[in-house]
JSON list of C-alpha atoms and ligand atoms in Angstrom, two decimals:
[
{"chain": "A", "resi": 1, "resn": "MET", "atom": "CA", "xyz": [0.00, 0.00, 0.00]},
{"chain": "A", "resi": 2, "resn": "SER", "atom": "CA", "xyz": [1.55, 3.30, -1.09]},
{"chain": "A", "resi": 3, "resn": "ALA", "atom": "CA", "xyz": [1.27, 6.70, 0.57]},
{"chain": "A", "resi": 4, "resn": "ILE", "atom": "CA", "xyz": [-0.72, 9.67, -0.66]},
{"chain": "A", "resi": 5, "resn": "PRO", "atom": "CA", "xyz": [1.01, 11.16, -3.76]},
{"chain": "A", "resi": 6, "resn": "ALA", "atom": "CA", "xyz": [2.70, 14.50, -3.00]},
{"chain": "A", "resi": 7, "resn": "ASN", "atom": "CA", "xyz": [0.44, 16.38, -5.43]},
{"chain": "A", "resi": 8, "resn": "ARG", "atom": "CA", "xyz": [-2.81, 15.19, -3.83]},
{"chain": "A", "resi": 9, "resn": "HIS", "atom": "CA", "xyz": [-4.19, 17.17, -0.92]},
{"chain": "A", "resi": 10, "resn": "PRO", "atom": "CA", "xyz": [-7.50, 16.05, 0.60]},
{"chain": "A", "resi": 11, "resn": "ALA", "atom": "CA", "xyz": [-9.52, 19.07, 1.80]},
{"chain": "A", "resi": 12, "resn": "TYR", "atom": "CA", "xyz": [-11.04, 17.08, 4.68]},
{"chain": "A", "resi": 13, "resn": "PRO", "atom": "CA", "xyz": [-9.85, 14.07, 6.65]},
{"chain": "A", "resi": 14, "resn": "VAL", "atom": "CA", "xyz": [-10.28, 10.76, 4.79]},
{"chain": "A", "resi": 15, "resn": "ASP", "atom": "CA", "xyz": [-8.64, 7.38, 5.03]},
{"chain": "A", "resi": 16, "resn": "GLU", "atom": "CA", "xyz": [-5.46, 7.63, 3.02]},
{"chain": "A", "resi": 17, "resn": "MET", "atom": "CA", "xyz": [-6.51, 4.82, 0.69]},
{"chain": "A", "resi": 18, "resn": "PHE", "atom": "CA", "xyz": [-8.86, 7.19, -1.13]},
{"chain": "A", "resi": 19, "resn": "PRO", "atom": "CA", "xyz": [-6.35, 9.79, -2.31]},
{"chain": "A", "resi": 20, "resn": "ALA", "atom": "CA", "xyz": [-3.52, 7.22, -2.45]},
{"chain": "A", "resi": 21, "resn": "ARG", "atom": "CA", "xyz": [-5.28, 5.05, -5.07]},
{"chain": "A", "resi": 22, "resn": "TRP", "atom": "CA", "xyz": [-4.60, 6.22, -8.58]},
{"chain": "A", "resi": 23, "resn": "SER", "atom": "CA", "xyz": [-4.39, 4.76, -12.08]},
{"chain": "A", "resi": 24, "resn": "PRO", "atom": "CA", "xyz": [-0.86, 4.54, -13.46]},
{"chain": "A", "resi": 25, "resn": "ARG", "atom": "CA", "xyz": [-0.11, 2.97, -16.84]},
{"chain": "A", "resi": 26, "resn": "ALA", "atom": "CA", "xyz": [3.36, 1.67, -15.93]},
{"chain": "A", "resi": 27, "resn": "PHE", "atom": "CA", "xyz": [3.30, -1.92, -14.75]},
{"chain": "A", "resi": 28, "resn": "SER", "atom": "CA", "xyz": [6.21, -4.16, -13.79]},
{"chain": "A", "resi": 29, "resn": "ASP", "atom": "CA", "xyz": [6.38, -7.65, -15.32]},
{"chain": "A", "resi": 30, "resn": "ALA", "atom": "CA", "xyz": [5.53, -9.30, -12.00]},
{"chain": "A", "resi": 31, "resn": "PRO", "atom": "CA", "xyz": [2.58, -11.68, -12.18]},
{"chain": "A", "resi": 32, "resn": "ILE", "atom": "CA", "xyz": [-0.51, -11.92, -9.98]},
{"chain": "A", "resi": 33, "resn": "SER", "atom": "CA", "xyz": [-1.39, -15.39, -8.69]},
{"chain": "A", "resi": 34, "resn": "GLU", "atom": "CA", "xyz": [-4.84, -16.86, -9.03]},
{"chain": "A", "resi": 35, "resn": "ALA", "atom": "CA", "xyz": [-5.23, -16.70, -5.25]},
{"chain": "A", "resi": 36, "resn": "GLN", "atom": "CA", "xyz": [-4.39, -12.98, -5.22]},
{"chain": "A", "resi": 37, "resn": "MET", "atom": "CA", "xyz": [-6.83, -12.42, -8.05]},
{"chain": "A", "resi": 38, "resn": "LEU", "atom": "CA", "xyz": [-9.61, -14.27, -6.25]},
{"chain": "A", "resi": 39, "resn": "SER", "atom": "CA", "xyz": [-9.03, -12.04, -3.24]},
{"chain": "A", "resi": 40, "resn": "LEU", "atom": "CA", "xyz": [-9.57, -8.91, -5.39]},
{"chain": "A", "resi": 41, "resn": "LEU", "atom": "CA", "xyz": [-12.69, -10.40, -6.95]},
{"chain": "A", "resi": 42, "resn": "GLU", "atom": "CA", "xyz": [-13.94, -11.31, -3.48]},
{"chain": "A", "resi": 43, "resn": "ALA", "atom": "CA", "xyz": [-13.86, -7.62, -2.55]},
{"chain": "A", "resi": 44, "resn": "ALA", "atom": "CA", "xyz": [-16.11, -6.88, -5.53]},
{"chain": "A", "resi": 45, "resn": "ARG", "atom": "CA", "xyz": [-18.45, -9.62, -4.36]},
{"chain": "A", "resi": 46, "resn": "TRP", "atom": "CA", "xyz": [-19.17, -7.74, -1.13]},
{"chain": "A", "resi": 47, "resn": "ALA", "atom": "CA", "xyz": [-20.26, -4.51, -2.79]},
{"chain": "A", "resi": 48, "resn": "PRO", "atom": "CA", "xyz": [-23.76, -3.23, -1.97]},
{"chain": "A", "resi": 49, "resn": "SER", "atom": "CA", "xyz": [-26.54, -3.36, -4.57]},
{"chain": "A", "resi": 50, "resn": "ALA", "atom": "CA", "xyz": [-30.23, -2.57, -4.85]},
{"chain": "A", "resi": 51, "resn": "SER", "atom": "CA", "xyz": [-32.26, -5.45, -3.40]},
{"chain": "A", "resi": 52, "resn": "ASN", "atom": "CA", "xyz": [-28.93, -7.27, -3.08]},
{"chain": "A", "resi": 53, "resn": "ILE", "atom": "CA", "xyz": [-29.28, -8.32, -6.73]},
{"chain": "A", "resi": 54, "resn": "GLN", "atom": "CA", "xyz": [-25.50, -8.21, -7.29]},
{"chain": "A", "resi": 55, "resn": "PRO", "atom": "CA", "xyz": [-25.87, -7.57, -11.02]},
{"chain": "A", "resi": 56, "resn": "TRP", "atom": "CA", "xyz": [-22.12, -7.31, -11.76]},
{"chain": "A", "resi": 57, "resn": "ARG", "atom": "CA", "xyz": [-20.39, -9.99, -13.82]},
{"chain": "A", "resi": 58, "resn": "LEU", "atom": "CA", "xyz": [-16.61, -10.17, -14.08]},
{"chain": "A", "resi": 59, "resn": "VAL", "atom": "CA", "xyz": [-14.55, -12.04, -16.69]},
{"chain": "A", "resi": 60, "resn": "TRP", "atom": "CA", "xyz": [-10.86, -12.19, -15.88]},
{"chain": "A", "resi": 61, "resn": "GLY", "atom": "CA", "xyz": [-7.62, -13.43, -17.31]},
{"chain": "A", "resi": 62, "resn": "LEU", "atom": "CA", "xyz": [-4.02, -13.53, -16.16]},
{"chain": "A", "resi": 63, "resn": "ARG", "atom": "CA", "xyz": [-1.25, -12.42, -18.54]},
{"chain": "A", "resi": 64, "resn": "GLY", "atom": "CA", "xyz": [-0.32, -15.39, -20.72]},
{"chain": "A", "resi": 65, "resn": "ASP", "atom": "CA", "xyz": [-3.72, -17.09, -20.67]},
{"chain": "A", "resi": 66, "resn": "ALA", "atom": "CA", "xyz": [-6.41, -17.14, -23.34]},
{"chain": "A", "resi": 67, "resn": "GLY", "atom": "CA", "xyz": [-8.83, -14.99, -21.33]},
{"chain": "A", "resi": 68, "resn": "PHE", "atom": "CA", "xyz": [-6.27, -12.20, -21.04]},
{"chain": "A", "resi": 69, "resn": "ALA", "atom": "CA", "xyz": [-5.58, -12.36, -24.79]},
{"chain": "A", "resi": 70, "resn": "THR", "atom": "CA", "xyz": [-9.29, -12.18, -25.63]},
{"chain": "A", "resi": 71, "resn": "ILE", "atom": "CA", "xyz": [-9.83, -9.11, -23.47]},
{"chain": "A", "resi": 72, "resn": "PHE", "atom": "CA", "xyz": [-6.58, -7.49, -24.64]},
{"chain": "A", "resi": 73, "resn": "ASP", "atom": "CA", "xyz": [-7.59, -7.94, -28.29]},
{"chain": "A", "resi": 74, "resn": "SER", "atom": "CA", "xyz": [-10.66, -5.75, -27.71]},
{"chain": "A", "resi": 75, "resn": "LEU", "atom": "CA", "xyz": [-8.71, -2.79, -26.29]},
{"chain": "A", "resi": 76, "resn": "SER", "atom": "CA", "xyz": [-8.23, 0.40, -28.26]},
{"chain": "A", "resi": 77, "resn": "ALA", "atom": "CA", "xyz": [-4.80, 0.86, -29.84]},
{"chain": "A", "resi": 78, "resn": "GLY", "atom": "CA", "xyz": [-4.01, 3.58, -27.30]},
{"chain": "A", "resi": 79, "resn": "ASN", "atom": "CA", "xyz": [-4.74, 1.28, -24.38]},
{"chain": "A", "resi": 80, "resn": "GLN", "atom": "CA", "xyz": [-2.90, -1.67, -25.95]},
{"chain": "A", "resi": 81, "resn": "VAL", "atom": "CA", "xyz": [0.31, 0.37, -25.84]},
{"chain": "A", "resi": 82, "resn": "TRP", "atom": "CA", "xyz": [0.52, -0.03, -22.07]},
{"chain": "A", "resi": 83, "resn": "ALA", "atom": "CA", "xyz": [-2.08, -2.57, -20.87]},
{"chain": "A", "resi": 84, "resn": "GLY", "atom": "CA", "xyz": [-0.24, -5.61, -22.24]},
{"chain": "A", "resi": 85, "resn": "LYS", "atom": "CA", "xyz": [2.15, -5.48, -19.28]},
{"chain": "A", "resi": 86, "resn": "ALA", "atom": "CA", "xyz": [-0.69, -5.69, -16.77]},
{"chain": "A", "resi": 87, "resn": "ALA", "atom": "CA", "xyz": [-0.73, -8.91, -14.77]},
{"chain": "A", "resi": 88, "resn": "ALA", "atom": "CA", "xyz": [-4.50, -9.29, -15.16]},
{"chain": "A", "resi": 89, "resn": "LEU", "atom": "CA", "xyz": [-7.36, -7.91, -17.19]},
{"chain": "A", "resi": 90, "resn": "VAL", "atom": "CA", "xyz": [-10.96, -7.94, -16.01]},
{"chain": "A", "resi": 91, "resn": "ALA", "atom": "CA", "xyz": [-13.98, -7.25, -18.21]},
{"chain": "A", "resi": 92, "resn": "VAL", "atom": "CA", "xyz": [-16.68, -5.70, -16.03]},
{"chain": "A", "resi": 93, "resn": "GLY", "atom": "CA", "xyz": [-20.25, -6.26, -17.10]},
{"chain": "A", "resi": 94, "resn": "SER", "atom": "CA", "xyz": [-23.68, -6.60, -15.57]},
{"chain": "A", "resi": 95, "resn": "LYS", "atom": "CA", "xyz": [-27.10, -8.13, -15.93]},
{"chain": "A", "resi": 96, "resn": "SER", "atom": "CA", "xyz": [-29.43, -5.29, -16.81]},
{"chain": "A", "resi": 97, "resn": "THR", "atom": "CA", "xyz": [-32.65, -7.01, -15.79]},
{"chain": "A", "resi": 98, "resn": "ARG", "atom": "CA", "xyz": [-33.98, -8.45, -12.55]},
{"chain": "A", "resi": 99, "resn": "THR", "atom": "CA", "xyz": [-36.37, -11.32, -12.04]},
{"chain": "A", "resi": 100, "resn": "THR", "atom": "CA", "xyz": [-39.71, -10.45, -10.40]},
{"chain": "A", "resi": 101, "resn": "SER", "atom": "CA", "xyz": [-41.46, -12.74, -7.90]},
{"chain": "A", "resi": 102, "resn": "SER", "atom": "CA", "xyz": [-43.65, -13.94, -10.79]},
{"chain": "A", "resi": 103, "resn": "GLY", "atom": "CA", "xyz": [-40.57, -14.87, -12.82]},
{"chain": "A", "resi": 104, "resn": "GLU", "atom": "CA", "xyz": [-40.73, -11.96, -15.24]},
{"chain": "A", "resi": 105, "resn": "GLU", "atom": "CA", "xyz": [-37.53, -10.24, -16.41]},
{"chain": "A", "resi": 106, "resn": "VAL", "atom": "CA", "xyz": [-37.87, -6.46, -16.00]},
{"chain": "A", "resi": 107, "resn": "PRO", "atom": "CA", "xyz": [-35.25, -3.71, -16.26]},
{"chain": "A", "resi": 108, "resn": "ASN", "atom": "CA", "xyz": [-33.03, -3.22, -13.21]},
{"chain": "A", "resi": 109, "resn": "PRO", "atom": "CA", "xyz": [-32.49, 0.55, -13.21]},
{"chain": "A", "resi": 110, "resn": "THR", "atom": "CA", "xyz": [-29.51, 0.39, -10.84]},
{"chain": "A", "resi": 111, "resn": "HIS", "atom": "CA", "xyz": [-27.44, -2.34, -12.51]},
{"chain": "A", "resi": 112, "resn": "ALA", "atom": "CA", "xyz": [-24.75, 0.08, -13.72]},
{"chain": "A", "resi": 113, "resn": "PHE", "atom": "CA", "xyz": [-24.70, 2.05, -10.46]},
{"chain": "A", "resi": 114, "resn": "ASP", "atom": "CA", "xyz": [-24.28, -1.16, -8.46]},
{"chain": "A", "resi": 115, "resn": "THR", "atom": "CA", "xyz": [-21.57, -2.43, -10.81]},
{"chain": "A", "resi": 116, "resn": "GLY", "atom": "CA", "xyz": [-19.65, 0.80, -10.26]},
{"chain": "A", "resi": 117, "resn": "ALA", "atom": "CA", "xyz": [-19.59, -0.02, -6.55]},
{"chain": "A", "resi": 118, "resn": "ALA", "atom": "CA", "xyz": [-18.21, -3.48, -7.34]},
{"chain": "A", "resi": 119, "resn": "TRP", "atom": "CA", "xyz": [-15.38, -2.13, -9.51]},
{"chain": "A", "resi": 120, "resn": "ALA", "atom": "CA", "xyz": [-14.51, 0.45, -6.87]},
{"chain": "A", "resi": 121, "resn": "SER", "atom": "CA", "xyz": [-14.39, -2.26, -4.21]},
{"chain": "A", "resi": 122, "resn": "LEU", "atom": "CA", "xyz": [-12.00, -4.27, -6.36]},
{"chain": "A", "resi": 123, "resn": "ALA", "atom": "CA", "xyz": [-9.87, -1.20, -7.03]},
{"chain": "A", "resi": 124, "resn": "PHE", "atom": "CA", "xyz": [-9.56, -0.31, -3.36]},
{"chain": "A", "resi": 125, "resn": "GLN", "atom": "CA", "xyz": [-8.78, -3.90, -2.34]},
{"chain": "A", "resi": 126, "resn": "ALA", "atom": "CA", "xyz": [-6.14, -3.99, -5.06]},
{"chain": "A", "resi": 127, "resn": "HIS", "atom": "CA", "xyz": [-4.65, -0.78, -3.68]},
{"chain": "A", "resi": 128, "resn": "LEU", "atom": "CA", "xyz": [-4.67, -2.17, -0.14]},
{"chain": "A", "resi": 129, "resn": "SER", "atom": "CA", "xyz": [-2.94, -5.33, -1.45]},
{"chain": "A", "resi": 130, "resn": "GLY", "atom": "CA", "xyz": [-0.17, -3.30, -3.12]},
{"chain": "A", "resi": 131, "resn": "PHE", "atom": "CA", "xyz": [-1.44, -3.57, -6.70]},
{"chain": "A", "resi": 132, "resn": "VAL", "atom": "CA", "xyz": [-2.50, -0.81, -9.07]},
{"chain": "A", "resi": 133, "resn": "THR", "atom": "CA", "xyz": [-5.60, -0.79, -11.25]},
{"chain": "A", "resi": 134, "resn": "HIS", "atom": "CA", "xyz": [-6.53, 1.19, -14.33]},
{"chain": "A", "resi": 135, "resn": "GLY", "atom": "CA", "xyz": [-10.09, 1.27, -15.69]},
{"chain": "A", "resi": 136, "resn": "MET", "atom": "CA", "xyz": [-10.62, 1.46, -19.44]},
{"chain": "A", "resi": 137, "resn": "GLY", "atom": "CA", "xyz": [-13.67, 2.47, -21.44]},
{"chain": "A", "resi": 138, "resn": "GLY", "atom": "CA", "xyz": [-11.52, 2.32, -24.56]},
{"chain": "A", "resi": 139, "resn": "PHE", "atom": "CA", "xyz": [-12.37, -1.12, -25.89]},
{"chain": "A", "resi": 140, "resn": "ASP", "atom": "CA", "xyz": [-14.57, -2.58, -28.62]},
{"chain": "A", "resi": 141, "resn": "LYS", "atom": "CA", "xyz": [-17.72, -3.53, -26.72]},
{"chain": "A", "resi": 142, "resn": "ASP", "atom": "CA", "xyz": [-19.32, -5.49, -29.56]},
{"chain": "A", "resi": 143, "resn": "LYS", "atom": "CA", "xyz": [-16.13, -7.41, -30.28]},
{"chain": "A", "resi": 144, "resn": "LEU", "atom": "CA", "xyz": [-15.58, -8.36, -26.64]},
{"chain": "A", "resi": 145, "resn": "SER", "atom": "CA", "xyz": [-19.26, -9.16, -26.03]},
{"chain": "A", "resi": 146, "resn": "GLY", "atom": "CA", "xyz": [-19.13, -11.56, -28.97]},
{"chain": "A", "resi": 147, "resn": "ALA", "atom": "CA", "xyz": [-15.84, -13.13, -27.93]},
{"chain": "A", "resi": 148, "resn": "LEU", "atom": "CA", "xyz": [-17.08, -13.67, -24.38]},
{"chain": "A", "resi": 149, "resn": "ASN", "atom": "CA", "xyz": [-20.54, -14.84, -25.41]},
{"chain": "A", "resi": 150, "resn": "VAL", "atom": "CA", "xyz": [-22.17, -12.19, -23.23]},
{"chain": "A", "resi": 151, "resn": "PRO", "atom": "CA", "xyz": [-25.80, -13.37, -22.96]},
{"chain": "A", "resi": 152, "resn": "GLN", "atom": "CA", "xyz": [-28.93, -11.41, -23.87]},
{"chain": "A", "resi": 153, "resn": "GLY", "atom": "CA", "xyz": [-29.89, -8.94, -21.15]},
{"chain": "A", "resi": 154, "resn": "HIS", "atom": "CA", "xyz": [-26.27, -8.47, -20.09]},
{"chain": "A", "resi": 155, "resn": "GLY", "atom": "CA", "xyz": [-23.68, -5.94, -21.17]},
{"chain": "A", "resi": 156, "resn": "LEU", "atom": "CA", "xyz": [-20.10, -4.81, -20.66]},
{"chain": "A", "resi": 157, "resn": "HIS", "atom": "CA", "xyz": [-19.08, -1.51, -19.09]},
{"chain": "A", "resi": 158, "resn": "ALA", "atom": "CA", "xyz": [-15.30, -1.39, -18.82]},
{"chain": "A", "resi": 159, "resn": "VAL", "atom": "CA", "xyz": [-12.06, -3.33, -18.73]},
{"chain": "A", "resi": 160, "resn": "ILE", "atom": "CA", "xyz": [-9.76, -3.12, -15.73]},
{"chain": "A", "resi": 161, "resn": "ALA", "atom": "CA", "xyz": [-5.99, -3.58, -15.93]},
{"chain": "A", "resi": 162, "resn": "ILE", "atom": "CA", "xyz": [-4.41, -4.81, -12.70]},
{"chain": "A", "resi": 163, "resn": "GLY", "atom": "CA", "xyz": [-0.75, -5.18, -11.93]},
{"chain": "A", "resi": 164, "resn": "HIS", "atom": "CA", "xyz": [2.25, -4.24, -9.88]},
{"chain": "A", "resi": 165, "resn": "PRO", "atom": "CA", "xyz": [3.48, -0.66, -10.10]},
{"chain": "A", "resi": 166, "resn": "GLY", "atom": "CA", "xyz": [6.22, -0.29, -12.70]},
{"chain": "A", "resi": 167, "resn": "ASP", "atom": "CA", "xyz": [8.84, 2.18, -13.87]},
{"chain": "A", "resi": 168, "resn": "PRO", "atom": "CA", "xyz": [7.37, 5.15, -15.79]},
{"chain": "A", "resi": 169, "resn": "ALA", "atom": "CA", "xyz": [10.56, 5.09, -17.90]},
{"chain": "A", "resi": 170, "resn": "SER", "atom": "CA", "xyz": [9.19, 1.93, -19.51]},
{"chain": "A", "resi": 171, "resn": "LEU", "atom": "CA", "xyz": [6.38, 3.95, -21.13]},
{"chain": "A", "resi": 172, "resn": "PRO", "atom": "CA", "xyz": [6.55, 5.87, -24.44]},
{"chain": "A", "resi": 173, "resn": "GLU", "atom": "CA", "xyz": [7.33, 9.55, -23.86]},
{"chain": "A", "resi": 174, "resn": "ASP", "atom": "CA", "xyz": [3.77, 10.87, -24.25]},
{"chain": "A", "resi": 175, "resn": "LEU", "atom": "CA", "xyz": [2.41, 8.44, -21.67]},
{"chain": "A", "resi": 176, "resn": "ARG", "atom": "CA", "xyz": [5.40, 8.95, -19.38]},
{"chain": "A", "resi": 177, "resn": "ASN", "atom": "CA", "xyz": [4.56, 12.64, -19.21]},
{"chain": "A", "resi": 178, "resn": "ARG", "atom": "CA", "xyz": [0.99, 11.78, -18.18]},
{"chain": "A", "resi": 179, "resn": "GLU", "atom": "CA", "xyz": [2.09, 9.40, -15.41]},
{"chain": "A", "resi": 180, "resn": "VAL", "atom": "CA", "xyz": [1.06, 11.85, -12.67]},
{"chain": "A", "resi": 181, "resn": "PRO", "atom": "CA", "xyz": [-1.80, 11.38, -10.19]},
{"chain": "A", "resi": 182, "resn": "SER", "atom": "CA", "xyz": [-4.81, 13.44, -11.25]},
{"chain": "A", "resi": 183, "resn": "GLN", "atom": "CA", "xyz": [-6.59, 16.15, -9.27]},
{"chain": "A", "resi": 184, "resn": "ARG", "atom": "CA", "xyz": [-10.25, 16.48, -8.28]},
{"chain": "A", "resi": 185, "resn": "LYS", "atom": "CA", "xyz": [-13.00, 19.10, -8.50]},
{"chain": "A", "resi": 186, "resn": "ALA", "atom": "CA", "xyz": [-13.68, 21.03, -5.33]},
{"chain": "A", "resi": 187, "resn": "LEU", "atom": "CA", "xyz": [-16.04, 19.21, -2.96]},
{"chain": "A", "resi": 188, "resn": "SER", "atom": "CA", "xyz": [-18.53, 22.08, -3.39]},
{"chain": "A", "resi": 189, "resn": "ALA", "atom": "CA", "xyz": [-18.71, 21.35, -7.12]},
{"chain": "A", "resi": 190, "resn": "ILE", "atom": "CA", "xyz": [-20.01, 17.81, -6.53]},
{"chain": "A", "resi": 191, "resn": "ALA", "atom": "CA", "xyz": [-21.84, 17.99, -3.18]},
{"chain": "A", "resi": 192, "resn": "ALA", "atom": "CA", "xyz": [-24.11, 20.67, -1.74]},
{"chain": "A", "resi": 193, "resn": "ARG", "atom": "CA", "xyz": [-26.28, 20.79, 1.35]},
{"chain": "A", "resi": 194, "resn": "GLY", "atom": "CA", "xyz": [-29.96, 20.84, 0.32]},
{"chain": "A", "resi": 195, "resn": "ALA", "atom": "CA", "xyz": [-29.41, 21.78, -3.32]},
{"chain": "A", "resi": 196, "resn": "PHE", "atom": "CA", "xyz": [-28.19, 20.10, -6.43]},
{"chain": "A", "resi": 197, "resn": "PRO", "atom": "CA", "xyz": [-24.60, 21.21, -7.11]},
{"chain": "A", "resi": 198, "resn": "VAL", "atom": "CA", "xyz": [-24.18, 22.85, -10.50]},
{"chain": "B", "resi": 201, "resn": "FMN", "atom": "C1", "xyz": [-14.95, 3.75, -16.59]},
{"chain": "B", "resi": 201, "resn": "FMN", "atom": "C2", "xyz": [-13.55, 4.27, -16.80]},
{"chain": "B", "resi": 201, "resn": "FMN", "atom": "C3", "xyz": [-13.03, 4.30, -18.08]},
{"chain": "B", "resi": 201, "resn": "FMN", "atom": "C4", "xyz": [-11.72, 4.74, -18.30]},
{"chain": "B", "resi": 201, "resn": "FMN", "atom": "N1", "xyz": [-11.18, 4.65, -19.56]},
{"chain": "B", "resi": 201, "resn": "FMN", "atom": "C5", "xyz": [-9.84, 4.84, -19.72]},
{"chain": "B", "resi": 201, "resn": "FMN", "atom": "C6", "xyz": [-9.21, 4.49, -20.95]},
{"chain": "B", "resi": 201, "resn": "FMN", "atom": "O1", "xyz": [-9.83, 3.96, -21.89]},
{"chain": "B", "resi": 201, "resn": "FMN", "atom": "N2", "xyz": [-7.87, 4.71, -21.05]},
{"chain": "B", "resi": 201, "resn": "FMN", "atom": "C7", "xyz": [-7.13, 5.25, -20.03]},
{"chain": "B", "resi": 201, "resn": "FMN", "atom": "O2", "xyz": [-5.93, 5.39, -20.20]},
{"chain": "B", "resi": 201, "resn": "FMN", "atom": "N3", "xyz": [-7.71, 5.58, -18.84]},
{"chain": "B", "resi": 201, "resn": "FMN", "atom": "C8", "xyz": [-9.04, 5.38, -18.65]},
{"chain": "B", "resi": 201, "resn": "FMN", "atom": "N4", "xyz": [-9.63, 5.62, -17.43]},
{"chain": "B", "resi": 201, "resn": "FMN", "atom": "C9", "xyz": [-8.83, 6.17, -16.32]},
{"chain": "B", "resi": 201, "resn": "FMN", "atom": "C10", "xyz": [-9.32, 7.54, -15.89]},
{"chain": "B", "resi": 201, "resn": "FMN", "atom": "O3", "xyz": [-8.89, 8.50, -16.82]},
{"chain": "B", "resi": 201, "resn": "FMN", "atom": "C11", "xyz": [-8.83, 7.84, -14.45]},
{"chain": "B", "resi": 201, "resn": "FMN", "atom": "O4", "xyz": [-9.40, 6.93, -13.57]},
{"chain": "B", "resi": 201, "resn": "FMN", "atom": "C12", "xyz": [-9.19, 9.26, -14.04]},
{"chain": "B", "resi": 201, "resn": "FMN", "atom": "O5", "xyz": [-8.45, 10.20, -14.77]},
{"chain": "B", "resi": 201, "resn": "FMN", "atom": "C13", "xyz": [-8.96, 9.49, -12.56]},
{"chain": "B", "resi": 201, "resn": "FMN", "atom": "O6", "xyz": [-7.61, 9.29, -12.26]},
{"chain": "B", "resi": 201, "resn": "FMN", "atom": "P1", "xyz": [-7.13, 8.26, -11.11]},
{"chain": "B", "resi": 201, "resn": "FMN", "atom": "O7", "xyz": [-7.87, 6.95, -11.34]},
{"chain": "B", "resi": 201, "resn": "FMN", "atom": "O8", "xyz": [-5.66, 8.12, -11.33]},
{"chain": "B", "resi": 201, "resn": "FMN", "atom": "O9", "xyz": [-7.50, 8.85, -9.79]},
{"chain": "B", "resi": 201, "resn": "FMN", "atom": "C14", "xyz": [-10.94, 5.21, -17.20]},
{"chain": "B", "resi": 201, "resn": "FMN", "atom": "C15", "xyz": [-11.48, 5.18, -15.91]},
{"chain": "B", "resi": 201, "resn": "FMN", "atom": "C16", "xyz": [-12.76, 4.72, -15.71]},
{"chain": "B", "resi": 201, "resn": "FMN", "atom": "C17", "xyz": [-13.31, 4.66, -14.30]}
]
C-alpha cells in the first residue's frame, strides 16, 4: 500500500486509501497469482446493490492465458500500448434485468450504479494489497461481447488492468509525461447541502 502522492491534498480528513489510489499505466512484469486475483474479486463480491441483486459480472484473465488475450484484443490501440504489461485484465459487465417474484424479467435501473460499486471495491482492495488498477472504457464492446458470449440482457461496461506498479521510464514519452496522479474538483462542485450542485 503506497502513501498519498505528493500532489494530492484532501480538503477534509479521509482514510489515506482514497487519495492514495490512482491509475498509473506503468506496470512491472511481475505476475498476480490466481489466489491474489480471487481475493480482489472477493472484494467486488461484497459490494452493496439494490435489493442485493449483485448484477455485476466479471470475466478475468491472467497475462499469458487465453482470457487475457481475448480481453486485450478488444482494447483500443491507445490502451494496448501499455495494458499488455498488466498482470491481469478484467472485463466488467452486468445483468441489466432483474427477475420479479412472478418470474418476469424487467429492467433493473440500478445495474450500472451497483456495478460501479463493485469495480470500486476491487480497485480499493487492489490498492490495499499493493497492486495498481486502471479502468478502461476504450475497448470494442461489440467485439468483446461476442468473444465472451455475453448473454442477452447483459452488457459490458469497462475493462480493468491490474498489476504491480512499474517504472514510468518503460512507457513511451507521451504516456510517461501523463504518469502523474490526477486532481479532483472542489467538494462544493459535486456535493451541496440541500441543493443540487451545478
Ligand atoms: C470507466 C472508466 C473508463 C476509463 N477509460 C480509460 C481508458 O480507456 N484509457 C485510459 O488510459 N484511462 C481510462 N480511465 C482512467 C481515468 O482517466 C482515471 O481513472 C481518471 O483520470 C482518474 O484518475 P485516477 O484513477 O488516477 O485517480 C478510465 C477510468 C474509468 C473509471
